[in-house]
Structure formats: C-alpha cells, structure tokens
Amino acid sequence: MRLILLGPPGAGKGTQAQRLVEKHGIVQLSTGDMLRTAVAAGTPVGQRAKAIMDRGDLVPDDVMIEIIAERIGRPDTARGFILDGFPRTVDQAEALDRLLEERGLALDGIVEIVVDHGILRDRILGRAKETGGARADDTEATVTKRLDVYRAQTAPVADHYGRAGVLKQVDGMGTVEEVAARIDDSLHAGTDA
Ligand code: ADP
C-alpha cells in the first residue's frame, strides 16, 4: 500500500502515519525526520538544510526529490510506504508522479487531513511546551512562517491531486482515534474531489 498524507503542520500527520505503518506493515517516510537526522549527523544536506528549517522555509525541491527518489528505491519499501511531509510543492508532486510512473508504481490513496488554521499555531506551540521545545523550529516566529509557507506552497498540492480525482479529504478535528477511523473509511471509499 502506497499512501500520501497531506495536511498543515500540527494536523497530526505524524501520529496518523505511525498508526498506518503498524496497521499495514509499511514504512513511514517523513522528510522532516530525514532532514532532522541529516542535520544531527552533520551531512552536507543537513548542513545546508539547518538554517532553512530553522526559519521555517522549504528545503529546495531538487534536494528533496533526490532524497525521495533514493528512499523509495530501498528494499524496505517493498510492502509500501506512507509519505509524510512530501510532496510539499506542486513541483515536488509532479516529480513524484514521474518517478512513480517510471518505476511502475501506483498510489493507493492521497489523504488530506483538514484542520482549521486558526487552531494550529496554538496546537504546535502547546506541543512544544509539553516536550520542552524539542524541535528547533517550534518557536512562535517559525511556526507562523511554516503555516504561511503551507498556505502558499503546499495547499496547491492538494489541488493538484484533487484535479486528478484521487484526493480524499478527512476532518482532522477530534481525537486521534476519531481521525484514524475517518482515514480508514476514506481509504475504503471513493474519492471526494
Ligand atoms: P511540520 O510539522 O512543519 O509539517 P516537518 O517535520 O514535516 O514539519 O518538516 C520540518 C521542516 O523540514 C519544514 O519546515 C521544512 O523546512 C523541511 N521539509 C520537510 N519536508 C520538506 C519537503 N518535502 N520540502 C521542503 N522542505 C521540507
């Protein structure tokens, strides 16, 4: 099973992705996690990405596309994968379309977790407080920037898949279990858009 999980920062993508990983025996490919690992390890990509991430901007498309092209070729993705945090721009989505076509792979679902933007800032900053600000980019200024970047650059990715008639939209308000049940239902039903 190959899935894409779309949704703004704070929508709960990571939590839902982990559950789908366990349920379907697939791997979670979180580009945010991959980049944080690269930053911690001080690789060339990590050195380049750190300042960009700290200010809430996007790492260049060519870097991200190369990372994903390599990652979805590894043997542990044989049973499938869930993309969390990619694609984040329409150019990334188009590159992914080409990549999957070249490799003869199809997507089983593109799920957008829809959450009112008004609550996201508080959710992320609340989470940062609980975890003691474990993420360098969970500061007030960076969160505002990440939400702006999402609206400008990532929201059009949902439109890209909506036009292709393959997008499933799920209400992201409610408990983790409620949202999980909606995602499961959407994967069994037809498309919304
Ligand atoms: P968020 O909670 O903001 O969705 P992520 O962990 O997905 O956080 O990403 C953290 C940061 O990593 C982003 O703000 C961005 O700088 C960078 N990043 C992650 N994925 C991508 C991507 N696909 N394209 C460009 N930058 C990315």
Short mmCIF file of C-alpha atoms in Angstrom, two decimals, residues 31-136:
data_model
loop_
_atom_site.label_atom_id
_atom_site.label_comp_id
_atom_site.label_asym_id
_atom_site.label_seq_id
_atom_site.Cartn_x
_atom_site.Cartn_y
_atom_site.Cartn_z
CA THR A 31 11.00 14.06 5.08
CA GLY A 32 11.06 16.24 8.21
CA ASP A 33 12.53 13.33 10.22
CA MET A 34 15.01 12.53 7.44
CA LEU A 35 16.18 16.14 7.39
CA ARG A 36 16.46 16.33 11.20
CA THR A 37 18.57 13.14 11.11
CA ALA A 38 20.77 14.70 8.41
CA VAL A 39 21.14 17.90 10.47
CA ALA A 40 22.08 15.91 13.60
CA ALA A 41 24.61 13.86 11.64
CA GLY A 42 26.09 16.97 10.01
CA THR A 43 25.88 15.58 6.46
CA PRO A 44 26.21 18.04 3.54
CA VAL A 45 22.42 18.01 3.08
CA GLY A 46 21.96 18.57 6.81
CA GLN A 47 24.39 21.48 6.87
CA ARG A 48 22.51 23.10 4.02
CA ALA A 49 19.06 22.39 5.47
CA LYS A 50 19.57 23.57 9.05
CA ALA A 51 19.22 27.33 8.57
CA ILE A 52 16.36 26.86 6.11
CA MET A 53 14.42 24.68 8.55
CA ASP A 54 15.13 26.95 11.50
CA ARG A 55 13.45 29.84 9.74
CA GLY A 56 10.51 27.71 8.54
CA ASP A 57 11.29 27.82 4.84
CA LEU A 58 11.37 24.88 2.45
CA VAL A 59 14.50 22.99 1.51
CA PRO A 60 14.98 23.24 -2.30
CA ASP A 61 12.87 20.90 -4.42
CA ASP A 62 15.84 19.26 -6.18
CA VAL A 63 17.36 18.22 -2.85
CA MET A 64 14.07 16.76 -1.61
CA ILE A 65 13.29 14.96 -4.86
CA GLU A 66 16.71 13.34 -4.84
CA ILE A 67 16.23 12.17 -1.24
CA ILE A 68 12.82 10.65 -2.01
CA ALA A 69 13.94 9.06 -5.30
CA GLU A 70 16.68 7.23 -3.42
CA ARG A 71 14.50 6.37 -0.42
CA ILE A 72 11.58 4.79 -2.28
CA GLY A 73 14.04 2.55 -4.12
CA ARG A 74 15.17 0.78 -0.96
CA PRO A 75 14.06 -2.80 -0.23
CA ASP A 76 12.18 -1.92 2.98
CA THR A 77 9.54 -0.14 0.88
CA ALA A 78 8.56 -3.36 -0.91
CA ARG A 79 5.29 -3.67 1.04
CA GLY A 80 4.60 0.01 0.57
CA PHE A 81 5.17 3.38 2.20
CA ILE A 82 3.45 6.39 3.59
CA LEU A 83 4.81 9.76 2.62
CA ASP A 84 4.55 12.31 5.42
CA GLY A 85 5.80 15.81 4.58
CA PHE A 86 6.35 15.13 0.88
CA PRO A 87 5.32 16.39 -1.65
CA ARG A 88 5.22 19.91 -0.25
CA THR A 89 5.20 21.88 -3.52
CA VAL A 90 3.49 21.30 -6.85
CA ASP A 91 6.93 20.76 -8.45
CA GLN A 92 7.64 18.00 -5.92
CA ALA A 93 4.24 16.43 -6.67
CA GLU A 94 4.90 16.47 -10.41
CA ALA A 95 8.36 14.98 -9.91
CA LEU A 96 6.85 12.25 -7.73
CA ASP A 97 4.23 11.50 -10.41
CA ARG A 98 7.05 10.97 -12.94
CA LEU A 99 9.15 8.96 -10.52
CA LEU A 100 6.34 6.55 -9.70
CA GLU A 101 5.37 6.19 -13.36
CA GLU A 102 8.97 5.36 -14.35
CA ARG A 103 9.06 2.67 -11.70
CA GLY A 104 5.60 1.31 -12.49
CA LEU A 105 4.28 2.13 -9.01
CA ALA A 106 0.77 3.40 -8.26
CA LEU A 107 -0.54 5.27 -5.23
CA ASP A 108 -3.41 3.71 -3.27
CA GLY A 109 -4.51 6.89 -1.59
CA ILE A 110 -3.81 10.56 -1.07
CA VAL A 111 -5.38 11.69 2.18
CA GLU A 112 -5.56 15.31 3.28
CA ILE A 113 -6.13 15.94 6.99
CA VAL A 114 -8.14 19.15 7.04
CA VAL A 115 -7.79 21.34 10.13
CA ASP A 116 -8.84 24.90 10.77
CA HIS A 117 -5.69 27.01 10.54
CA GLY A 118 -6.75 29.14 13.50
CA ILE A 119 -6.02 26.35 15.98
CA LEU A 120 -2.73 25.08 14.52
CA ARG A 121 -0.43 27.70 15.99
CA ASP A 122 -1.72 27.01 19.50
CA ARG A 123 -1.51 23.26 18.97
CA ILE A 124 2.12 23.35 17.84
CA LEU A 125 3.24 25.83 20.48
CA GLY A 126 1.36 23.83 23.15
CA ARG A 127 3.10 20.65 21.98
CA ALA A 128 6.47 22.43 22.09
CA LYS A 129 5.85 23.49 25.68
CA GLU A 130 4.97 19.91 26.72
CA THR A 131 8.07 18.47 25.11
CA GLY A 132 10.28 21.32 26.28
CA GLY A 133 10.71 22.75 22.79
CA ALA A 134 12.42 19.63 21.46
CA ARG A 135 12.23 20.92 17.91
CA ALA A 136 14.35 23.92 16.98
#
